[in-house]
mmCIF file of N, CA, C and O in Angstrom:
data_model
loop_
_atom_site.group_PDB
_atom_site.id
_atom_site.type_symbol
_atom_site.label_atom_id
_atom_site.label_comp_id
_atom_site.label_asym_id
_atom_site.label_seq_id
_atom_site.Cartn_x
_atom_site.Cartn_y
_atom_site.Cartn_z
ATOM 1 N N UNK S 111 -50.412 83.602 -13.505
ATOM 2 C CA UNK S 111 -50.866 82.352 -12.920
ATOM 3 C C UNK S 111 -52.364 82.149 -13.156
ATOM 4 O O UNK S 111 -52.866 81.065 -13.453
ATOM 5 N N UNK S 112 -52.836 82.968 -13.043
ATOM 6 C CA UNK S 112 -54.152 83.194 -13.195
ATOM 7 C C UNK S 112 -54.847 82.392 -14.855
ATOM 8 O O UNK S 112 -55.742 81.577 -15.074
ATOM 9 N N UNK S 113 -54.252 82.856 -15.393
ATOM 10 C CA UNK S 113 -54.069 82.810 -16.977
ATOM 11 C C UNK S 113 -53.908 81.525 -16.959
ATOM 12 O O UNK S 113 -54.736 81.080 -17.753
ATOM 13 N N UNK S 114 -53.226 80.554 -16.440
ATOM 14 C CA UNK S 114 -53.303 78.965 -16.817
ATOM 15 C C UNK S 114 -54.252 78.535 -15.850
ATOM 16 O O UNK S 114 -54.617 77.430 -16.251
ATOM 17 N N UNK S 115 -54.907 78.827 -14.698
ATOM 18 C CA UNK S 115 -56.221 78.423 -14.310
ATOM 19 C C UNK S 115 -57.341 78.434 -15.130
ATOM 20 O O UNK S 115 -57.999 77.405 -15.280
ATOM 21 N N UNK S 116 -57.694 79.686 -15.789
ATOM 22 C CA UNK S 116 -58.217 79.515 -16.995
ATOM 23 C C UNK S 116 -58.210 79.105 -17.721
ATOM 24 O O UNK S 116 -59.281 78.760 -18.220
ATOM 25 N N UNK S 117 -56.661 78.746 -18.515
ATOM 26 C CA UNK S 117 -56.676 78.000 -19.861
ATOM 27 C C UNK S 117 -57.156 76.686 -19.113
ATOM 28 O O UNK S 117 -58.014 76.023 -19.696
ATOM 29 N N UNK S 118 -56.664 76.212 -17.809
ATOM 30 C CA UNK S 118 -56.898 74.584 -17.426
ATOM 31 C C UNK S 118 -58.494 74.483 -17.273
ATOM 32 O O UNK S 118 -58.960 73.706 -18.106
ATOM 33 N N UNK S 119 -59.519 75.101 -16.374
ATOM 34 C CA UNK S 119 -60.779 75.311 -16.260
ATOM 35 C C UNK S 119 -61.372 74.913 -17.937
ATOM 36 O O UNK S 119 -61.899 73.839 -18.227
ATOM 37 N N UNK S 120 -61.114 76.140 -18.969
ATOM 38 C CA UNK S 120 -61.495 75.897 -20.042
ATOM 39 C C UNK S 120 -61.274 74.598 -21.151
ATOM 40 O O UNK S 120 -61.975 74.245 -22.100
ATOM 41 N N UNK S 121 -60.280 74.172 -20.730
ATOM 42 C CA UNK S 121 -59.963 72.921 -21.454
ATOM 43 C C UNK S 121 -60.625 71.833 -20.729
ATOM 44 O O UNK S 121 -60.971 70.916 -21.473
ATOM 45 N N UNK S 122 -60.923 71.660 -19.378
ATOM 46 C CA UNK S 122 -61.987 70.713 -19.159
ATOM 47 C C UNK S 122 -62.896 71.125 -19.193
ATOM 48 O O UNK S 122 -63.568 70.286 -19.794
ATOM 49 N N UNK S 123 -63.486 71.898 -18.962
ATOM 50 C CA UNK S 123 -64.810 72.093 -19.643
ATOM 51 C C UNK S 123 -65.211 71.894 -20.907
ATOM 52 O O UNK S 123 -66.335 71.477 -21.185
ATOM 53 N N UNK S 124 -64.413 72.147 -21.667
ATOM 54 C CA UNK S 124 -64.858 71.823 -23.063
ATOM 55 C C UNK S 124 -63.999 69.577 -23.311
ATOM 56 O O UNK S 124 -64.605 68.794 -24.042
ATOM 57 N N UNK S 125 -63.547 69.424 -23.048
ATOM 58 C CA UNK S 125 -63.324 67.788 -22.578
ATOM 59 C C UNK S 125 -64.921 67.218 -22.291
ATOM 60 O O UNK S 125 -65.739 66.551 -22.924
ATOM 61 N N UNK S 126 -64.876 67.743 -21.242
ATOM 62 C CA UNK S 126 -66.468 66.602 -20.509
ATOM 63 C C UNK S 126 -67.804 67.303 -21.496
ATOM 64 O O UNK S 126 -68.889 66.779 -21.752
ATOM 65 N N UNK S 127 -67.266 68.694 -21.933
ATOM 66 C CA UNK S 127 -68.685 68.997 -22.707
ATOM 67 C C UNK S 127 -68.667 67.934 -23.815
ATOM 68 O O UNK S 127 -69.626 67.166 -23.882
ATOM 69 N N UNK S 128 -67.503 67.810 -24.821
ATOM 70 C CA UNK S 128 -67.257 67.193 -25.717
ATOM 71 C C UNK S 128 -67.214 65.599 -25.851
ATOM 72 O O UNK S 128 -67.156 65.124 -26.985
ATOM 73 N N UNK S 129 -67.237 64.915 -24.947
ATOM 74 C CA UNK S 129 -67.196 63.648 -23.920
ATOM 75 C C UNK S 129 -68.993 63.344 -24.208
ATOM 76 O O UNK S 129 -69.412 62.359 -24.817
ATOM 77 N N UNK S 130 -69.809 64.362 -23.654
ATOM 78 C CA UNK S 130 -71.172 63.634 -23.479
ATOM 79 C C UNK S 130 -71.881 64.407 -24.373
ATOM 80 O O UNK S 130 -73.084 64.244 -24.168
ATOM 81 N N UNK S 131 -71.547 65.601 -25.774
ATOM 82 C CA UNK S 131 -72.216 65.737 -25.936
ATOM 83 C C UNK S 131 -72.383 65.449 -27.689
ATOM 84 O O UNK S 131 -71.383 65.472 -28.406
ATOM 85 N N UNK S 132 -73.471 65.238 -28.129
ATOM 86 C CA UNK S 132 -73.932 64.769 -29.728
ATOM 87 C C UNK S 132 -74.074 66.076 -30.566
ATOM 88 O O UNK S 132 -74.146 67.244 -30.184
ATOM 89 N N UNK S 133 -74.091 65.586 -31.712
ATOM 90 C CA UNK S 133 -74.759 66.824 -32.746
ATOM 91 C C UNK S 133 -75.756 67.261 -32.293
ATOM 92 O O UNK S 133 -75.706 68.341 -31.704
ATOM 93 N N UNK S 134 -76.853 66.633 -32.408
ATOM 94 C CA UNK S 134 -77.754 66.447 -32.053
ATOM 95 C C UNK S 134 -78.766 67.230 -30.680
ATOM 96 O O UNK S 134 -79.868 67.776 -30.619
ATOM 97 N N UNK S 135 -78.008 67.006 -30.018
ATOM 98 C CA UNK S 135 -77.792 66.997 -28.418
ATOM 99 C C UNK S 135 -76.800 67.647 -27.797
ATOM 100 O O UNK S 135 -75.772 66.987 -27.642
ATOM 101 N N UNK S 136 -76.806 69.136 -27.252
ATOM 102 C CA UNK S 136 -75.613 69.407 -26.925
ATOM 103 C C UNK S 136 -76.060 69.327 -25.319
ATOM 104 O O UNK S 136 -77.091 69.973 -25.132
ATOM 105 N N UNK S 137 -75.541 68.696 -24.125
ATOM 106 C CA UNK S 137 -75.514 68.324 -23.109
ATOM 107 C C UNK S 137 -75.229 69.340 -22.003
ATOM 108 O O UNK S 137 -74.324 70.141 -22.239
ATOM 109 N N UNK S 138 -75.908 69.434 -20.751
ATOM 110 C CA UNK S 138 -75.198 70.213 -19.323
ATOM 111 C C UNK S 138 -74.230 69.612 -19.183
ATOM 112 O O UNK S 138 -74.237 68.446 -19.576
ATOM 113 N N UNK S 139 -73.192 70.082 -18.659
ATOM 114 C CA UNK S 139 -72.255 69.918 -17.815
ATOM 115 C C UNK S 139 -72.960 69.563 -16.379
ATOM 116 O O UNK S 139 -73.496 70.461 -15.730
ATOM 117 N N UNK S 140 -72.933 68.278 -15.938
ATOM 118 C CA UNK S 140 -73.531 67.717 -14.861
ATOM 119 C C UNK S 140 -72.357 67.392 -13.735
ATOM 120 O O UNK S 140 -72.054 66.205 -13.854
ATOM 121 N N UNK S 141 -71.612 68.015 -12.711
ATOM 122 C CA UNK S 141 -70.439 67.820 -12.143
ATOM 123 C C UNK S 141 -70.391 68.657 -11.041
ATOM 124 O O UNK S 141 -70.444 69.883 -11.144
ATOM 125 N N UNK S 142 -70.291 68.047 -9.964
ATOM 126 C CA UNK S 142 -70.182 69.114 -8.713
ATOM 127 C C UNK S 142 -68.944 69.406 -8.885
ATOM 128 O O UNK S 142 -68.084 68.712 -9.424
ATOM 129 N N UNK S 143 -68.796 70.949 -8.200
ATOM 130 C CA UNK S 143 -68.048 71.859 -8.595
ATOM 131 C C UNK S 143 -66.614 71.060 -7.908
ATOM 132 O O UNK S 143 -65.623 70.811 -8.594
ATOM 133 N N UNK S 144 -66.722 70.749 -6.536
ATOM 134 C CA UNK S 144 -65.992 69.867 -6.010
ATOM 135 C C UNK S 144 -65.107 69.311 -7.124
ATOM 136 O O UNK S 144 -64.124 69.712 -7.749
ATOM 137 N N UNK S 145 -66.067 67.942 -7.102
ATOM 138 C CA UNK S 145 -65.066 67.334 -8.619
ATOM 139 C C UNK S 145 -64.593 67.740 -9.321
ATOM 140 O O UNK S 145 -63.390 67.489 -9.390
ATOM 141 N N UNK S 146 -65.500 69.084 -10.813
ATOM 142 C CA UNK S 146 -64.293 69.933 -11.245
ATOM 143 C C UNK S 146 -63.084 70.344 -10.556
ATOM 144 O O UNK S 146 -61.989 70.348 -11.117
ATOM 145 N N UNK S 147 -63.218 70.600 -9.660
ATOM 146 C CA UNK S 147 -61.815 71.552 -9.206
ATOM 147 C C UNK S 147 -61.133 70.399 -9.094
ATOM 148 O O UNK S 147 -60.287 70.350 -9.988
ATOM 149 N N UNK S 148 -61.118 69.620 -8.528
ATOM 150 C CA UNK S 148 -60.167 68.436 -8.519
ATOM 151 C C UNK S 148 -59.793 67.968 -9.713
ATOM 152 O O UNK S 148 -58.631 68.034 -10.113
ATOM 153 N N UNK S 149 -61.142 67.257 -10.632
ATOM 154 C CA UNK S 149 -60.022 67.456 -12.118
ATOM 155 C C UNK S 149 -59.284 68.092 -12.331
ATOM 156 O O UNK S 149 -58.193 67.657 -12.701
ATOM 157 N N UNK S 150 -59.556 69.608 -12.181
ATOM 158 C CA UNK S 150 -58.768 70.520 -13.491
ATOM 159 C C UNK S 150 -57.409 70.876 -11.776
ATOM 160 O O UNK S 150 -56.816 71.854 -12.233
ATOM 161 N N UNK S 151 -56.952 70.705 -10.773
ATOM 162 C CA UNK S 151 -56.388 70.746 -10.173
ATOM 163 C C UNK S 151 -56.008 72.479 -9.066
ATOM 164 O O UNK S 151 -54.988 73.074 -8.718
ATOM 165 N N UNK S 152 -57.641 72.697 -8.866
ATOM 166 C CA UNK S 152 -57.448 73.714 -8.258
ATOM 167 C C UNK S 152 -58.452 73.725 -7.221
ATOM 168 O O UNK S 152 -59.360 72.894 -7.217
ATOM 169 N N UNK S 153 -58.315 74.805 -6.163
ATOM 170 C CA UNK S 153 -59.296 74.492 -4.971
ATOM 171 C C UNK S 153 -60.526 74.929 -6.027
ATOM 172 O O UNK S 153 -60.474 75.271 -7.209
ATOM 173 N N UNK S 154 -62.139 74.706 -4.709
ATOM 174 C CA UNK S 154 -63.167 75.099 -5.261
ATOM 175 C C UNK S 154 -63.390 76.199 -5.225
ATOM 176 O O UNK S 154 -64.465 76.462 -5.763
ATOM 177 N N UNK S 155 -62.682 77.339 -4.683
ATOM 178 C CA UNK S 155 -62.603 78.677 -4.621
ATOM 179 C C UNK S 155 -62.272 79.527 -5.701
ATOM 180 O O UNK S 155 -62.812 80.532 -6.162
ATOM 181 N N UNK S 156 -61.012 78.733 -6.068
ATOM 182 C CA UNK S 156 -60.784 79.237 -7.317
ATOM 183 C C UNK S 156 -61.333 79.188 -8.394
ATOM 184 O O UNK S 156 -61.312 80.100 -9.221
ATOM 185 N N UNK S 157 -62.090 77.740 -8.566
ATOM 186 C CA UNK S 157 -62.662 76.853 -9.494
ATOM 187 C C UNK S 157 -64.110 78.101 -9.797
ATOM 188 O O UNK S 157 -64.288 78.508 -10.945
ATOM 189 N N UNK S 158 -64.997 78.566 -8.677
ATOM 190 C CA UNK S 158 -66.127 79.365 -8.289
ATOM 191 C C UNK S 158 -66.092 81.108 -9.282
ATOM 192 O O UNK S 158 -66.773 81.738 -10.091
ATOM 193 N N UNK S 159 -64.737 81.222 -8.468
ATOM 194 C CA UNK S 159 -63.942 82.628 -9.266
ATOM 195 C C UNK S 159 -64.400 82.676 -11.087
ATOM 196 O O UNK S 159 -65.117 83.368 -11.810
ATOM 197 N N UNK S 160 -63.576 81.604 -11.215
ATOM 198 C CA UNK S 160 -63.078 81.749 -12.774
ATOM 199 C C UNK S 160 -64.597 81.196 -13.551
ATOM 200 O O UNK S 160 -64.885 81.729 -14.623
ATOM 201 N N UNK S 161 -65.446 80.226 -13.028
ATOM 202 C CA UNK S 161 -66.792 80.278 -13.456
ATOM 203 C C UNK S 161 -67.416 81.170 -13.661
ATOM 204 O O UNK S 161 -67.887 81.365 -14.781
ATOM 205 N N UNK S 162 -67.667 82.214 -12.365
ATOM 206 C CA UNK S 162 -68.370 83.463 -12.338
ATOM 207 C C UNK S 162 -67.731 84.452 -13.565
ATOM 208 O O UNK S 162 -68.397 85.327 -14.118
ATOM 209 N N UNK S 163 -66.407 84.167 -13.864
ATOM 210 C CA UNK S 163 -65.727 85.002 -14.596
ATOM 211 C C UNK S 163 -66.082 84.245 -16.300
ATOM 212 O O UNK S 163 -66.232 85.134 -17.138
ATOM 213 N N UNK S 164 -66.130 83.758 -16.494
ATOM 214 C CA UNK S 164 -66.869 82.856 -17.571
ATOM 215 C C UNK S 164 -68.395 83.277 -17.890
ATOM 216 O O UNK S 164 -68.837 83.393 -19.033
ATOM 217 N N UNK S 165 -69.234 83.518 -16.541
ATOM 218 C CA UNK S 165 -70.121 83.640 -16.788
ATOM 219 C C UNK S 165 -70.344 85.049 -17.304
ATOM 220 O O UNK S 165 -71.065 85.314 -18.266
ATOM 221 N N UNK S 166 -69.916 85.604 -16.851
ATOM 222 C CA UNK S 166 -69.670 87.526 -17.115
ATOM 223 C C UNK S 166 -69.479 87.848 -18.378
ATOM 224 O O UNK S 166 -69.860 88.849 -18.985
ATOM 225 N N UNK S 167 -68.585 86.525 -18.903
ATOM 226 C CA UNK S 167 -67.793 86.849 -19.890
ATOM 227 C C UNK S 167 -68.943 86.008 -21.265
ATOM 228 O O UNK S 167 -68.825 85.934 -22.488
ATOM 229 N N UNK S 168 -69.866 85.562 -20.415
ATOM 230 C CA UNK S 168 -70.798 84.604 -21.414
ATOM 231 C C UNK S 168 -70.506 84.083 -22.287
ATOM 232 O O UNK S 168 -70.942 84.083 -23.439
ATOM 233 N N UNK S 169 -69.230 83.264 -21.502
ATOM 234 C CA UNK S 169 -68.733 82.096 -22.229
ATOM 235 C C UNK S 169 -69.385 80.739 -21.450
ATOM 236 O O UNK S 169 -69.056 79.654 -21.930
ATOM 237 N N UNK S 170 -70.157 80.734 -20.447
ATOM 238 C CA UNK S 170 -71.089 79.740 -19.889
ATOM 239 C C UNK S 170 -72.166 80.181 -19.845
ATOM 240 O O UNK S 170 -72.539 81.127 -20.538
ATOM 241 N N UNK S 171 -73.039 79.421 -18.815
ATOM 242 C CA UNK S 171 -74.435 79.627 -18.280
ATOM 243 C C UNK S 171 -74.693 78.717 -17.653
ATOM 244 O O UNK S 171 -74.130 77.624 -17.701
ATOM 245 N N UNK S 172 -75.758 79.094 -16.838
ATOM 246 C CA UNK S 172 -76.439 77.738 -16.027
ATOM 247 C C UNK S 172 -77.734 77.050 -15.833
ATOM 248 O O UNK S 172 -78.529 77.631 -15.095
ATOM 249 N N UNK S 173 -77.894 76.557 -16.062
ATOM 250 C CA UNK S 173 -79.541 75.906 -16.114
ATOM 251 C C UNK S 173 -79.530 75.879 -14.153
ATOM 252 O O UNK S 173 -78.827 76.021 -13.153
ATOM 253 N N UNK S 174 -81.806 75.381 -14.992
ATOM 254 C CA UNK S 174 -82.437 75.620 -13.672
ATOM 255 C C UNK S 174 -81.996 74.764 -12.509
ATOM 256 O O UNK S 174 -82.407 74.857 -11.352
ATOM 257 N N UNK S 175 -80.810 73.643 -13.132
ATOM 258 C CA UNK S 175 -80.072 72.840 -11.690
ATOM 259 C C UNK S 175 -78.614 72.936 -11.447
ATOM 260 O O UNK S 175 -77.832 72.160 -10.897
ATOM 261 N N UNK S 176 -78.404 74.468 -12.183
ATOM 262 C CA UNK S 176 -77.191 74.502 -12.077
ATOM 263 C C UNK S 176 -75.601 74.019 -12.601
ATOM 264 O O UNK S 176 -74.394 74.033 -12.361
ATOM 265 N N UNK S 177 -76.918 73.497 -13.707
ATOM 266 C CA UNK S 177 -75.219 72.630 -14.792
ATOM 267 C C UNK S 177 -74.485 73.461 -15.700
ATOM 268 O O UNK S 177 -74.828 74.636 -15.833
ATOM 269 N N UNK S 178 -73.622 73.042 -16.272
ATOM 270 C CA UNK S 178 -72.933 74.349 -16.558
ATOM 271 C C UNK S 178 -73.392 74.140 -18.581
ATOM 272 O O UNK S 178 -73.291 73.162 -19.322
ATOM 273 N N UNK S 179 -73.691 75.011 -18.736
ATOM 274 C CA UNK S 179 -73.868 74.867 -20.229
ATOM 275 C C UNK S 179 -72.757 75.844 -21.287
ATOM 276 O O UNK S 179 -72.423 76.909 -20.767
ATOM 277 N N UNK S 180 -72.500 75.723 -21.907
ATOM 278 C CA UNK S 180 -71.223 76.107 -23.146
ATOM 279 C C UNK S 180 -72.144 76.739 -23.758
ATOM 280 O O UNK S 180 -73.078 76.054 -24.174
ATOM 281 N N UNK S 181 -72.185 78.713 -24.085
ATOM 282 C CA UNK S 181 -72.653 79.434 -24.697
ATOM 283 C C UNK S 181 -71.115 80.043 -26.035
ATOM 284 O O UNK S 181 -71.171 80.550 -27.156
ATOM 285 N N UNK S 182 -70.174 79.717 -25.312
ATOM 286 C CA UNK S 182 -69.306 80.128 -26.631
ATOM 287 C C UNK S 182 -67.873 79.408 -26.867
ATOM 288 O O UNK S 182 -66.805 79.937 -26.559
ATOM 289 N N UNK S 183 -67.980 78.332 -27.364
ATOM 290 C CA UNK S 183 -66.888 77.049 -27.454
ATOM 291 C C UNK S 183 -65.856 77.732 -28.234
ATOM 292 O O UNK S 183 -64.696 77.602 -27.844
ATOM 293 N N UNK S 184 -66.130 78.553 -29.442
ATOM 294 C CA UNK S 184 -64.668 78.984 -29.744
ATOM 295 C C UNK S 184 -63.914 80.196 -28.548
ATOM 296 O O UNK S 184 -62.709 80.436 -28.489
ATOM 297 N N UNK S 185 -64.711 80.662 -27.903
ATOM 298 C CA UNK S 185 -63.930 81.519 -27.143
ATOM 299 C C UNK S 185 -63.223 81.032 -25.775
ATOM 300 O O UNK S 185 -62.436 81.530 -24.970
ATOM 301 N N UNK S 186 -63.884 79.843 -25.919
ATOM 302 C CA UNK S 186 -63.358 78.981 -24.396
ATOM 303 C C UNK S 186 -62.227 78.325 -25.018
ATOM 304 O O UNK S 186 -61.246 78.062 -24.323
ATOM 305 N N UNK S 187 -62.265 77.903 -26.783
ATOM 306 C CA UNK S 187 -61.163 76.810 -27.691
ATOM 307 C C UNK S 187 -59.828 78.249 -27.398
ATOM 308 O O UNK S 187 -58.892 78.170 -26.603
ATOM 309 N N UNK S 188 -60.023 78.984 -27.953
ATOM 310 C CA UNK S 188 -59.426 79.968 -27.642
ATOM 311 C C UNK S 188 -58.191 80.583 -26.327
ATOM 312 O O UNK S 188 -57.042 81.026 -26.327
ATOM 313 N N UNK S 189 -59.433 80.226 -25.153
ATOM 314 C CA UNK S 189 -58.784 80.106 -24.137
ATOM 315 C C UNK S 189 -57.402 79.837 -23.414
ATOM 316 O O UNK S 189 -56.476 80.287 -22.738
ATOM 317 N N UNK S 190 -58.216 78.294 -24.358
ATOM 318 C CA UNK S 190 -57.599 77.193 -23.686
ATOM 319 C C UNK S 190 -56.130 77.028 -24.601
ATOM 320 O O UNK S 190 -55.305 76.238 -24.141
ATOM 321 N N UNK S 191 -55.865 77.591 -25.594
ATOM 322 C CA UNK S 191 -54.565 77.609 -26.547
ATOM 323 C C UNK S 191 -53.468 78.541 -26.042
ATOM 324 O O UNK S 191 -52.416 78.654 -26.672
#
């Protein structure tokens, strides 16, 4: 079960990354966590979990306001398959 929280987490994340961001310009993830979890259809507890677990896994990061930034898109593309 666990395993499709992740694949779901990772596939929006890479959606809204891909949504706002340019060549050019690769964009924060600007989204209270709240809202994620509701997109991707899980509490914010869980939503918190599998971030931290992302982060470990330095497949994210976070800037100085806390947005979520994409350090490794094929391993999140990956994921999410």
């Amino acid at each position: 079960a666990y395993s499709s929280v992740r694949r779901r987490v990772a596939d929006s994340l890479l959606s809204i990354h891909r949504k706002y961001s340019t060549e050019t310009k690769k964009s924060a993830i600007d989204i209270s966590r709240e809202n994620l979890a509701s997109h991707v259809g899980i509490t914010p507890e869980t939503l918190s979990r599998t971030l931290h677990d992302f982060l470990d896994e330095k497949l994210i990061g976070l800037d100085d306001d806390r947005n979520i930034l994409i350090f490794n898109e094929s391993k999140l593309e990956k994921l999410k398959n």
